[in-house]
Tab-separated table of C-alpha atoms and ligand atoms in Angstrom:
chain	number	residue	atom	x	y	z
A	197	MET	CA	-0.072	0.084	0.107
A	198	ASN	CA	1.487	3.540	-1.095
A	199	ALA	CA	1.758	6.401	1.359
A	200	THR	CA	-1.312	8.218	-0.048
A	201	SER	CA	-3.703	4.924	0.053
A	202	PHE	CA	-2.683	4.207	3.518
A	203	GLU	CA	-3.345	7.577	4.704
A	204	LYS	CA	-6.791	7.425	2.976
A	205	THR	CA	-7.720	4.101	4.583
A	206	ARG	CA	-6.413	5.454	7.890
A	207	LEU	CA	-9.123	8.753	7.412
A	208	ASN	CA	-11.841	6.185	6.453
A	209	THR	CA	-11.554	3.937	9.463
A	210	LEU	CA	-11.356	7.506	11.580
A	211	GLN	CA	-14.491	9.000	9.445
A	212	ARG	CA	-16.713	5.859	9.848
A	213	PRO	CA	-16.754	4.755	13.414
A	214	SER	CA	-17.477	1.113	14.070
A	215	ALA	CA	-20.851	-0.039	15.312
A	216	GLU	CA	-18.874	-0.013	19.087
A	217	GLU	CA	-17.924	3.535	18.592
A	218	ILE	CA	-21.158	5.032	17.301
A	219	GLU	CA	-22.859	5.735	20.400
A	220	SER	CA	-20.043	7.984	21.633
A	221	ALA	CA	-19.775	9.532	18.005
A	222	VAL	CA	-23.317	10.351	18.183
A	223	GLN	CA	-22.656	11.987	21.968
A	224	ASP	CA	-19.806	14.178	20.898
A	225	ALA	CA	-22.068	15.378	18.206
A	226	LEU	CA	-24.840	16.250	20.489
A	227	SER	CA	-22.739	17.741	23.025
A	228	ALA	CA	-21.066	19.855	20.257
A	229	THR	CA	-24.167	21.064	18.542
A	230	GLN	CA	-25.969	24.122	20.026
A	231	CYS	CA	-29.836	23.967	20.150
A	232	VAL	CA	-32.264	26.231	18.940
A	233	ASP	CA	-34.953	26.088	21.279
A	234	MET	CA	-38.016	26.471	19.247
A	235	HIS	CA	-40.696	26.793	21.898
A	236	THR	CA	-40.274	28.182	25.387
A	237	HIS	CA	-41.307	30.679	27.770
A	238	LEU	CA	-38.497	32.539	28.496
A	239	TYR	CA	-37.663	35.788	28.102
A	240	PRO	CA	-34.441	38.139	28.017
A	241	ALA	CA	-33.911	40.232	31.127
A	242	ALA	CA	-35.134	43.230	29.311
A	243	PHE	CA	-38.699	42.134	29.679
A	244	GLY	CA	-38.386	42.791	33.321
A	245	LYS	CA	-39.837	40.234	35.803
A	246	ILE	CA	-42.248	38.187	33.105
A	247	GLY	CA	-38.729	36.156	32.462
A	248	LEU	CA	-38.733	33.597	35.583
A	249	TRP	CA	-35.618	32.319	37.108
A	250	GLY	CA	-34.195	31.151	40.456
A	251	ILE	CA	-35.117	28.689	43.028
A	252	ASP	CA	-38.287	29.640	44.199
A	253	GLU	CA	-39.710	29.530	40.365
A	254	LEU	CA	-38.011	26.522	39.864
A	255	LEU	CA	-40.042	24.705	42.598
A	256	THR	CA	-43.194	26.377	41.746
A	257	TYR	CA	-43.353	25.572	38.323
A	258	HIS	CA	-46.708	23.666	37.704
A	259	TYR	CA	-45.521	20.341	36.947
A	260	LEU	CA	-44.172	20.286	40.095
A	261	GLU	CA	-47.312	21.651	41.939
A	262	ALA	CA	-49.345	18.987	39.863
A	263	GLU	CA	-47.268	16.380	42.095
A	264	PHE	CA	-47.123	18.365	45.256
A	265	PHE	CA	-51.212	18.216	45.692
A	266	ARG	CA	-50.851	14.504	45.170
A	267	HIS	CA	-48.622	13.954	48.070
A	268	SER	CA	-49.914	16.989	50.570
A	269	ASP	CA	-52.846	17.404	52.800
A	270	LEU	CA	-52.648	21.186	51.899
A	271	THR	CA	-55.843	22.147	49.803
A	272	PRO	CA	-55.043	24.298	46.773
A	273	GLU	CA	-56.952	27.058	48.213
A	274	LYS	CA	-54.775	27.572	51.263
A	275	TYR	CA	-51.710	26.652	49.171
A	276	TRP	CA	-52.477	29.994	46.644
A	277	THR	CA	-52.890	32.342	49.930
A	278	LEU	CA	-48.784	31.420	50.691
A	279	SER	CA	-46.049	33.554	49.501
A	280	LYS	CA	-43.719	32.429	46.308
A	281	ARG	CA	-41.247	31.555	48.906
A	282	ASP	CA	-43.703	29.635	51.155
A	283	GLN	CA	-44.964	27.669	48.147
A	284	ALA	CA	-41.651	26.772	47.276
A	285	ASP	CA	-40.638	25.634	50.784
A	286	ALA	CA	-43.493	23.813	50.858
A	287	ILE	CA	-42.835	21.886	47.779
A	288	TRP	CA	-39.078	21.609	48.836
A	289	LYS	CA	-40.072	19.654	52.249
A	290	THR	CA	-42.938	17.433	50.384
A	291	LEU	CA	-40.883	16.581	47.304
A	292	PHE	CA	-37.734	16.478	47.943
A	293	VAL	CA	-37.343	15.913	51.541
A	294	GLU	CA	-40.203	13.505	52.587
A	295	ASN	CA	-40.296	11.992	49.468
A	296	THR	CA	-37.470	10.792	46.768
A	297	PRO	CA	-37.586	13.166	43.905
A	298	VAL	CA	-37.562	10.572	41.101
A	299	SER	CA	-39.823	12.020	39.010
A	300	GLU	CA	-38.853	13.827	35.535
A	301	ALA	CA	-39.879	16.880	36.798
A	302	THR	CA	-38.300	16.637	40.356
A	303	ARG	CA	-35.199	14.903	39.106
A	304	GLY	CA	-34.863	18.487	36.832
A	305	VAL	CA	-34.587	20.127	39.800
A	306	VAL	CA	-31.851	18.246	41.234
A	307	ALA	CA	-30.065	18.313	37.912
A	308	VAL	CA	-30.189	22.055	38.031
A	309	LEU	CA	-29.027	22.321	41.760
A	310	LYS	CA	-26.310	19.872	40.770
A	311	ALA	CA	-25.100	21.722	37.803
A	312	PHE	CA	-24.188	25.075	40.061
A	313	ASP	CA	-22.817	22.674	42.709
A	314	LEU	CA	-25.709	23.680	45.130
A	315	PRO	CA	-26.569	20.804	47.615
A	316	THR	CA	-29.237	18.391	46.370
A	317	GLU	CA	-29.977	16.838	49.673
A	318	ALA	CA	-30.243	19.954	52.034
A	319	PRO	CA	-33.465	20.093	54.533
A	320	ASP	CA	-34.277	23.666	53.043
A	321	LEU	CA	-33.657	26.235	50.347
A	322	SER	CA	-31.408	28.460	51.863
A	323	GLU	CA	-28.036	27.787	50.654
A	324	ALA	CA	-29.937	27.634	46.935
A	325	ARG	CA	-31.567	30.889	47.451
A	326	LYS	CA	-28.374	32.830	48.733
A	327	PHE	CA	-26.487	31.747	45.114
A	328	PHE	CA	-29.361	32.658	43.081
A	329	VAL	CA	-30.041	36.081	45.047
A	330	ALA	CA	-26.506	36.495	44.100
A	331	GLN	CA	-26.937	36.586	40.285
A	332	SER	CA	-27.226	39.279	38.029
A	333	PRO	CA	-29.968	38.552	35.673
A	334	GLU	CA	-27.706	39.107	32.439
A	335	ALA	CA	-24.446	37.292	33.500
A	336	HIS	CA	-26.854	34.316	34.744
A	337	ILE	CA	-28.764	34.134	31.335
A	338	ASN	CA	-25.150	33.928	29.484
A	339	ASN	CA	-23.979	31.363	31.759
A	340	VAL	CA	-27.309	29.037	31.524
A	341	LEU	CA	-27.309	29.224	27.979
A	342	ARG	CA	-24.081	27.699	27.922
A	343	MET	CA	-24.157	25.431	30.484
A	344	ALA	CA	-27.302	24.234	28.511
A	345	GLY	CA	-25.579	24.384	24.939
A	346	VAL	CA	-28.680	26.202	23.628
A	347	SER	CA	-27.638	29.184	21.714
A	348	THR	CA	-31.262	30.545	20.996
A	349	VAL	CA	-34.802	30.488	22.694
A	350	VAL	CA	-37.930	31.183	20.856
A	351	MET	CA	-40.207	32.979	23.018
A	352	THR	CA	-44.093	32.976	23.476
A	353	ASN	CA	-45.721	36.480	23.224
A	354	ASP	CA	-48.652	36.995	23.755
A	355	PRO	CA	-49.726	40.418	22.709
A	356	LEU	CA	-52.769	40.815	24.977
A	357	ASP	CA	-51.050	39.612	27.832
A	358	PRO	CA	-51.492	42.565	30.204
A	359	GLU	CA	-47.938	42.210	31.244
A	360	GLU	CA	-46.220	41.725	28.330
A	361	MET	CA	-48.309	44.265	26.155
A	362	PRO	CA	-46.553	47.031	27.519
A	363	VAL	CA	-43.235	45.823	27.425
A	364	TRP	CA	-43.538	45.922	23.366
A	365	MET	CA	-45.417	49.075	23.272
A	366	LYS	CA	-42.639	50.909	25.082
A	367	GLY	CA	-40.467	49.500	22.135
A	368	VAL	CA	-38.324	46.923	24.350
A	369	GLU	CA	-34.580	46.228	22.650
A	370	SER	CA	-34.400	43.140	20.995
A	371	ASP	CA	-31.876	40.337	21.876
A	372	ALA	CA	-30.919	37.819	18.974
A	373	ARG	CA	-30.909	35.294	21.396
A	374	PHE	CA	-34.420	35.142	22.259
A	375	GLN	CA	-36.748	35.198	19.111
A	376	PRO	CA	-40.435	36.269	19.271
A	377	VAL	CA	-43.145	34.296	18.195
A	378	LEU	CA	-46.892	35.881	17.735
A	379	ARG	CA	-49.336	33.539	20.141
A	380	LEU	CA	-52.688	33.486	19.429
A	381	ASP	CA	-54.550	31.795	21.802
A	382	ARG	CA	-56.576	34.308	23.139
A	383	ILE	CA	-58.080	35.273	20.050
A	384	LEU	CA	-58.388	31.841	18.617
A	385	ARG	CA	-59.398	29.943	21.754
A	386	ASP	CA	-61.394	32.536	23.956
A	387	TRP	CA	-62.763	34.894	21.648
A	388	SER	CA	-65.806	35.744	23.971
A	389	ASP	CA	-63.211	37.316	26.375
A	390	PRO	CA	-60.462	39.255	24.278
A	391	TRP	CA	-62.848	41.071	21.722
A	392	GLU	CA	-63.985	44.184	24.160
A	393	GLN	CA	-59.917	44.081	24.922
A	394	LEU	CA	-59.213	44.581	21.178
A	395	ALA	CA	-62.321	47.021	20.840
A	396	GLY	CA	-60.628	49.061	23.899
A	397	LEU	CA	-57.409	48.949	21.863
A	398	GLY	CA	-59.213	50.844	18.690
A	399	TYR	CA	-60.111	47.642	16.426
A	400	LYS	CA	-63.695	47.604	15.027
A	401	VAL	CA	-64.106	44.207	16.295
A	402	ASP	CA	-67.400	42.015	17.148
A	403	ASN	CA	-67.965	38.798	18.535
A	404	ARG	CA	-69.396	37.883	15.683
A	405	ALA	CA	-66.495	37.369	13.605
A	406	SER	CA	-68.243	39.938	10.946
A	407	ALA	CA	-66.350	40.648	7.702
A	408	MET	CA	-65.217	44.119	9.433
A	409	CYS	CA	-64.059	41.783	12.253
A	410	VAL	CA	-62.056	39.709	10.111
A	411	ALA	CA	-60.589	42.664	7.928
A	412	GLU	CA	-59.681	44.396	11.910
A	413	ILE	CA	-57.957	41.189	13.241
A	414	ARG	CA	-55.910	41.164	10.158
A	415	ARG	CA	-55.004	44.909	10.405
A	416	PHE	CA	-54.378	43.472	14.497
A	417	LEU	CA	-52.236	40.470	13.310
A	418	SER	CA	-49.860	42.808	10.793
A	419	ASP	CA	-49.633	45.594	13.440
A	420	TRP	CA	-48.231	43.004	15.651
A	421	CYS	CA	-46.170	41.110	12.967
A	422	ARG	CA	-44.262	44.732	12.335
A	423	ARG	CA	-43.918	45.884	16.042
A	424	MET	CA	-42.959	42.286	16.700
A	425	ARG	CA	-40.944	40.650	14.282
A	426	PRO	CA	-42.377	36.971	14.921
A	427	ILE	CA	-40.209	33.823	13.308
A	428	TYR	CA	-43.727	32.040	13.407
A	429	MET	CA	-47.320	32.444	14.869
A	430	ALA	CA	-48.518	29.984	17.276
A	431	VAL	CA	-51.755	28.644	19.147
A	432	SER	CA	-52.743	25.868	21.453
A	433	LEU	CA	-55.991	24.093	20.663
A	434	PRO	CA	-58.343	21.472	22.393
A	435	ASP	CA	-58.548	17.881	21.835
A	436	THR	CA	-62.210	19.050	19.965
A	437	PHE	CA	-60.263	21.301	17.267
A	438	GLU	CA	-62.257	21.357	14.275
A	439	PHE	CA	-61.434	22.536	10.892
A	440	PRO	CA	-63.003	23.830	9.194
A	441	ALA	CA	-65.821	25.627	11.899
A	442	ASP	CA	-68.125	28.182	11.249
A	443	THR	CA	-67.483	29.603	15.047
A	444	PRO	CA	-66.296	32.854	15.162
A	445	GLN	CA	-63.020	31.118	16.290
A	446	GLY	CA	-62.763	29.113	13.111
A	447	ILE	CA	-64.028	32.095	10.999
A	448	LEU	CA	-60.961	34.344	12.402
A	449	PHE	CA	-58.767	31.515	11.852
A	450	ARG	CA	-59.348	30.876	8.125
A	451	GLU	CA	-59.975	34.311	7.183
A	452	ALA	CA	-57.881	36.044	9.307
A	453	VAL	CA	-54.702	33.915	10.750
A	454	LEU	CA	-54.002	31.673	7.856
A	455	PRO	CA	-53.906	34.289	5.511
A	456	ALA	CA	-51.736	36.841	7.570
A	457	CYS	CA	-49.276	33.753	7.903
A	458	ARG	CA	-48.940	34.071	4.509
A	459	GLU	CA	-48.478	37.643	3.625
A	460	PHE	CA	-45.882	37.577	6.167
A	461	GLY	CA	-44.374	34.445	4.957
A	462	LEU	CA	-44.318	32.733	8.460
A	463	PRO	CA	-45.448	29.108	9.774
A	464	LEU	CA	-48.308	28.776	11.928
A	465	SER	CA	-47.549	26.685	15.347
A	466	LEU	CA	-50.651	24.106	15.727
A	467	MET	CA	-50.068	22.482	19.501
A	468	ILE	CA	-53.200	20.394	19.270
A	469	GLY	CA	-55.045	18.386	22.294
A	470	VAL	CA	-54.784	20.379	25.750
A	471	ARG	CA	-57.973	19.970	27.701
A	472	ARG	CA	-57.651	23.078	29.553
A	473	GLN	CA	-58.740	23.524	33.178
A	474	VAL	CA	-60.297	20.015	33.822
A	475	ASN	CA	-59.201	21.166	37.433
A	476	PRO	CA	-59.489	24.893	37.851
A	477	ARG	CA	-58.440	24.448	41.535
A	478	ILE	CA	-54.975	23.818	40.602
A	479	ARG	CA	-54.889	26.444	38.080
A	480	LEU	CA	-51.530	25.827	35.513
A	481	ALA	CA	-51.593	22.733	37.090
A	482	GLY	CA	-55.133	22.202	36.102
A	483	ASP	CA	-54.843	21.340	32.081
A	484	ALA	CA	-55.061	17.808	30.851
A	485	VAL	CA	-54.785	15.768	27.611
A	486	GLY	CA	-57.538	14.293	24.977
A	487	ARG	CA	-57.194	12.332	22.019
A	488	ALA	CA	-57.742	15.036	18.810
A	489	ASP	CA	-59.598	14.076	15.498
A	490	LEU	CA	-56.347	14.697	12.952
A	491	ARG	CA	-58.784	14.619	10.256
A	492	SER	CA	-58.977	18.283	10.691
A	493	LEU	CA	-55.348	18.480	10.209
A	494	GLU	CA	-55.882	16.602	7.197
A	495	ARG	CA	-58.142	19.210	5.608
A	496	LEU	CA	-56.231	22.179	6.774
A	497	CYS	CA	-52.964	20.917	4.757
A	498	GLN	CA	-55.250	19.523	1.942
A	499	LYS	CA	-56.896	23.263	1.555
A	500	TYR	CA	-53.993	25.002	2.472
A	501	PRO	CA	-50.806	23.784	0.673
A	502	GLU	CA	-49.026	26.889	0.770
A	503	ASN	CA	-49.172	27.175	4.436
A	504	ARG	CA	-46.757	26.040	6.313
A	505	PHE	CA	-47.418	24.218	9.864
A	506	LEU	CA	-45.266	23.677	12.553
A	507	VAL	CA	-47.297	20.986	14.550
A	508	SER	CA	-47.354	18.960	18.370
A	509	VAL	CA	-49.615	16.660	19.749
A	510	LEU	CA	-50.356	16.161	23.164
A	511	SER	CA	-51.781	13.002	22.984
A	512	ARG	CA	-49.606	9.439	22.736
A	513	GLU	CA	-52.356	8.260	20.748
A	514	ASN	CA	-52.108	11.133	18.282
A	515	GLN	CA	-48.374	10.491	17.580
A	516	HIS	CA	-48.605	7.861	14.489
A	517	GLU	CA	-51.352	9.636	12.799
A	518	LEU	CA	-48.966	12.820	12.825
A	519	CYS	CA	-46.082	10.995	11.460
A	520	VAL	CA	-48.795	9.574	8.666
A	521	TYR	CA	-49.863	13.122	7.888
A	522	ALA	CA	-46.369	14.445	7.630
A	523	ARG	CA	-45.608	11.906	5.437
A	524	LYS	CA	-48.826	13.189	3.042
A	525	PHE	CA	-48.237	16.725	3.505
A	526	ASN	CA	-45.038	18.574	3.423
A	527	ASN	CA	-46.316	21.414	5.015
A	528	ILE	CA	-46.413	19.715	8.261
A	529	MET	CA	-43.023	19.667	10.274
A	530	PRO	CA	-43.965	17.851	13.471
A	531	PHE	CA	-42.118	18.952	16.522
A	532	GLY	CA	-41.180	18.224	19.964
A	533	CYS	CA	-42.464	15.732	22.691
A	534	TRP	CA	-44.875	18.455	24.644
A	535	TRP	CA	-45.349	18.432	28.397
A	536	PHE	CA	-46.912	14.801	29.263
A	537	LEU	CA	-44.710	13.419	26.731
A	538	ASN	CA	-41.648	15.086	27.743
A	539	ASN	CA	-40.410	12.065	29.900
A	540	PRO	CA	-37.655	9.758	28.564
A	541	SER	CA	-40.052	6.884	28.190
A	542	MET	CA	-42.296	8.643	25.805
A	543	VAL	CA	-39.521	10.957	23.975
A	544	GLU	CA	-38.034	7.490	23.240
A	545	GLU	CA	-41.092	5.721	21.673
A	546	ILE	CA	-42.062	8.874	19.620
A	547	THR	CA	-38.486	9.529	18.284
A	548	ARG	CA	-37.977	6.068	17.145
A	549	GLU	CA	-41.133	6.116	15.710
A	550	ARG	CA	-40.534	9.165	13.922
A	551	ILE	CA	-37.052	8.484	12.413
A	552	GLU	CA	-38.493	5.124	11.266
A	553	MET	CA	-41.088	7.108	9.641
A	554	LEU	CA	-39.558	10.220	8.595
A	555	GLY	CA	-36.118	9.901	8.612
A	556	THR	CA	-34.422	13.065	9.464
A	557	SER	CA	-36.952	15.359	8.451
A	558	PHE	CA	-38.522	16.602	11.793
A	559	ILE	CA	-37.745	18.595	14.916
A	560	PRO	CA	-37.458	16.108	17.792
A	561	GLN	CA	-37.844	18.379	20.871
A	562	HIS	CA	-38.276	21.741	22.175
A	563	SER	CA	-37.838	22.338	26.039
A	564	ASP	CA	-41.201	24.227	26.965
A	565	ALA	CA	-39.037	25.895	29.613
A	566	ARG	CA	-40.902	28.211	31.588
A	567	VAL	CA	-37.938	29.119	34.115
A	568	LEU	CA	-34.568	29.570	32.672
A	569	GLU	CA	-32.708	27.346	34.642
A	570	GLN	CA	-34.771	24.862	33.321
A	571	LEU	CA	-33.053	24.494	30.037
A	572	ILE	CA	-29.868	22.921	31.694
A	573	TYR	CA	-31.741	19.531	32.647
A	574	LYS	CA	-34.452	19.649	29.614
A	575	TRP	CA	-31.801	19.902	27.091
A	576	ARG	CA	-29.561	17.481	29.128
A	577	ASN	CA	-32.206	15.004	29.071
A	578	THR	CA	-32.964	15.490	25.700
A	579	ARG	CA	-29.521	14.896	25.068
A	580	ARG	CA	-29.087	11.608	27.111
A	581	THR	CA	-32.379	10.273	25.761
A	582	LEU	CA	-31.437	10.847	21.963
A	583	ALA	CA	-28.015	9.378	22.112
A	584	PRO	CA	-28.755	5.804	21.851
A	585	ILE	CA	-31.958	6.415	19.768
A	586	LEU	CA	-29.435	7.609	17.154
A	587	ALA	CA	-26.894	5.228	17.783
A	588	ALA	CA	-29.621	2.371	17.571
A	589	SER	CA	-30.589	3.650	14.227
A	590	TYR	CA	-26.774	4.124	12.793
A	591	ARG	CA	-26.023	0.598	13.825
A	592	THR	CA	-28.995	-0.892	12.523
A	593	LEU	CA	-28.115	0.926	9.156
A	594	ILE	CA	-24.438	-0.431	9.391
A	595	GLU	CA	-25.675	-4.002	9.757
A	596	ASP	CA	-27.626	-3.546	6.813
A	597	GLY	CA	-24.632	-2.711	4.804
A	598	ARG	CA	-24.195	1.158	4.707
A	599	ASP	CA	-21.480	2.806	7.166
A	600	VAL	CA	-22.164	6.288	8.369
A	601	THR	CA	-19.334	8.979	8.616
A	602	ARG	CA	-18.890	11.282	11.613
A	603	GLN	CA	-19.620	13.961	9.320
A	604	GLU	CA	-23.029	12.448	8.449
A	605	ILE	CA	-23.509	12.052	12.403
A	606	ARG	CA	-22.561	15.564	12.658
A	607	ARG	CA	-25.030	16.694	9.957
A	608	ASP	CA	-28.142	14.768	11.051
A	609	VAL	CA	-27.747	15.904	14.729
A	610	GLU	CA	-27.584	19.602	13.321
A	611	LYS	CA	-30.678	18.989	11.724
A	612	PHE	CA	-32.277	17.852	14.573
A	613	LEU	CA	-31.083	20.739	17.226
A	614	ARG	CA	-31.107	23.509	14.911
A	615	SER	CA	-31.355	23.432	10.986
A	616	ASN	CA	-34.524	21.553	10.474
A	617	PHE	CA	-36.144	24.427	12.458
A	618	GLU	CA	-34.110	27.490	11.020
A	619	ARG	CA	-34.911	25.991	7.106
A	620	TRP	CA	-38.713	25.808	8.225
A	621	ILE	CA	-38.666	29.545	9.214
A	622	GLY	CA	-36.184	30.400	6.722
A	623	ARG	CA	-33.914	31.869	9.109
A	624	GLU	CA	-30.544	30.809	10.437
A	625	PHE	CA	-29.191	32.048	14.011
A	626	SER	CA	-25.673	32.470	15.498
A	627	ALA	CA	-24.233	29.239	17.158
A	628	SER	CA	-22.030	31.000	18.924
B	190	RAT	O1	-45.865	22.760	29.156
B	190	RAT	C1	-46.631	23.743	29.588
B	190	RAT	O2	-45.761	24.413	30.198
B	190	RAT	C2	-47.952	24.258	29.399
B	190	RAT	O3	-48.315	25.076	30.221
B	190	RAT	C3	-48.245	25.046	28.299
B	190	RAT	O4	-47.514	26.278	28.408
B	190	RAT	C4	-48.041	24.577	26.860
B	190	RAT	O5	-46.352	24.342	26.925
B	190	RAT	C5	-48.425	25.645	25.825
B	190	RAT	O6	-47.373	26.540	25.384
B	190	RAT	O7	-49.448	25.957	25.814
B	191	ZN	ZN1	-45.411	26.068	25.876
């Protein structure tokens, strides 16, 4: 063998990991790739107190509140009278001291504490509080993004939220790491509520979705697209979502939202399957899940091939159908394992199924983080769950007769963690 062909063979072996080396090659790619987190409820420091961070917020996350009420005798009514600090103390004592924190959401808090070298078995939160109080929001955000391996987080921005609207109206300075999304839940879900608010803002709307009202909602959406520069529009929908529907919401969806998305070249994110407030006593923790009839999605994609949809379904039973629809309509981009599905067992099942049916053409996960530091554990968990799934796919491929190179692994991981989303919205974000 001459020197050049020897070098080629050596390079080839280096580039094509053996079946045994695959998992570590996948892990390397996952840890080297900065994520674009395409759906969160996080905000930059300039948004002030609507951006949640710190130990008391981590502990009063509604995923933990739901678990707290299972273990505690405290009634929700009594719990809501407590200060945030007292609520956090009660949750710490109940879920972390008196019980072993083995659930996904409780383990998450443990992982965050550990990441900051804080005690994970302390009887109280004093040391953790001391640490978080000492952080400056700006530096802390930089630190958390770095620790989480996330370059860009996509926000959820509701222009009708009384706390958020003034932030936008006063012209908040944009931060490229936090990308805006125009959230339409108030308009599309609870139409009885916002029409008076919109009328108060000078839009000539009514509660019947008349032609004038449709035009005015389009004006509202245009105004907010110009003000906010969102990268997509989004709505969460119940399991009973129907398309087409001749309700005021159905008319606004069809005649105002879909055309506005087309006009501004924005995808629409549909998060389908939430049953809001089945137990209002526990507030944000009181939402549940229901299986949706995805024929509505079928009709939507058939009728509007020029609209692009990011789609996440909350019910486990809808996952397979979503994959099938994504094979029929290339204007669907399935994304994430949302909310009650964001547990390793569910993520594993759903991701394997998606790879088998869609190859690399989907977005495996978003964090849905509500509290900044959750990025650390949610993305760590996602990387940990994805590694063996991807490795198993490559090993099967090798067994079937096709090697994969490290470059290909890096390309696939890059697609999953950032570029499938970037391509869908037609924007590239800086990864540094
Ligand atoms: O996962 C969650 O935190 C839910 O409460 C919802 O916010 C959901 O993600 C949504 O965006 O509607
Ligand atoms: Zn969300």
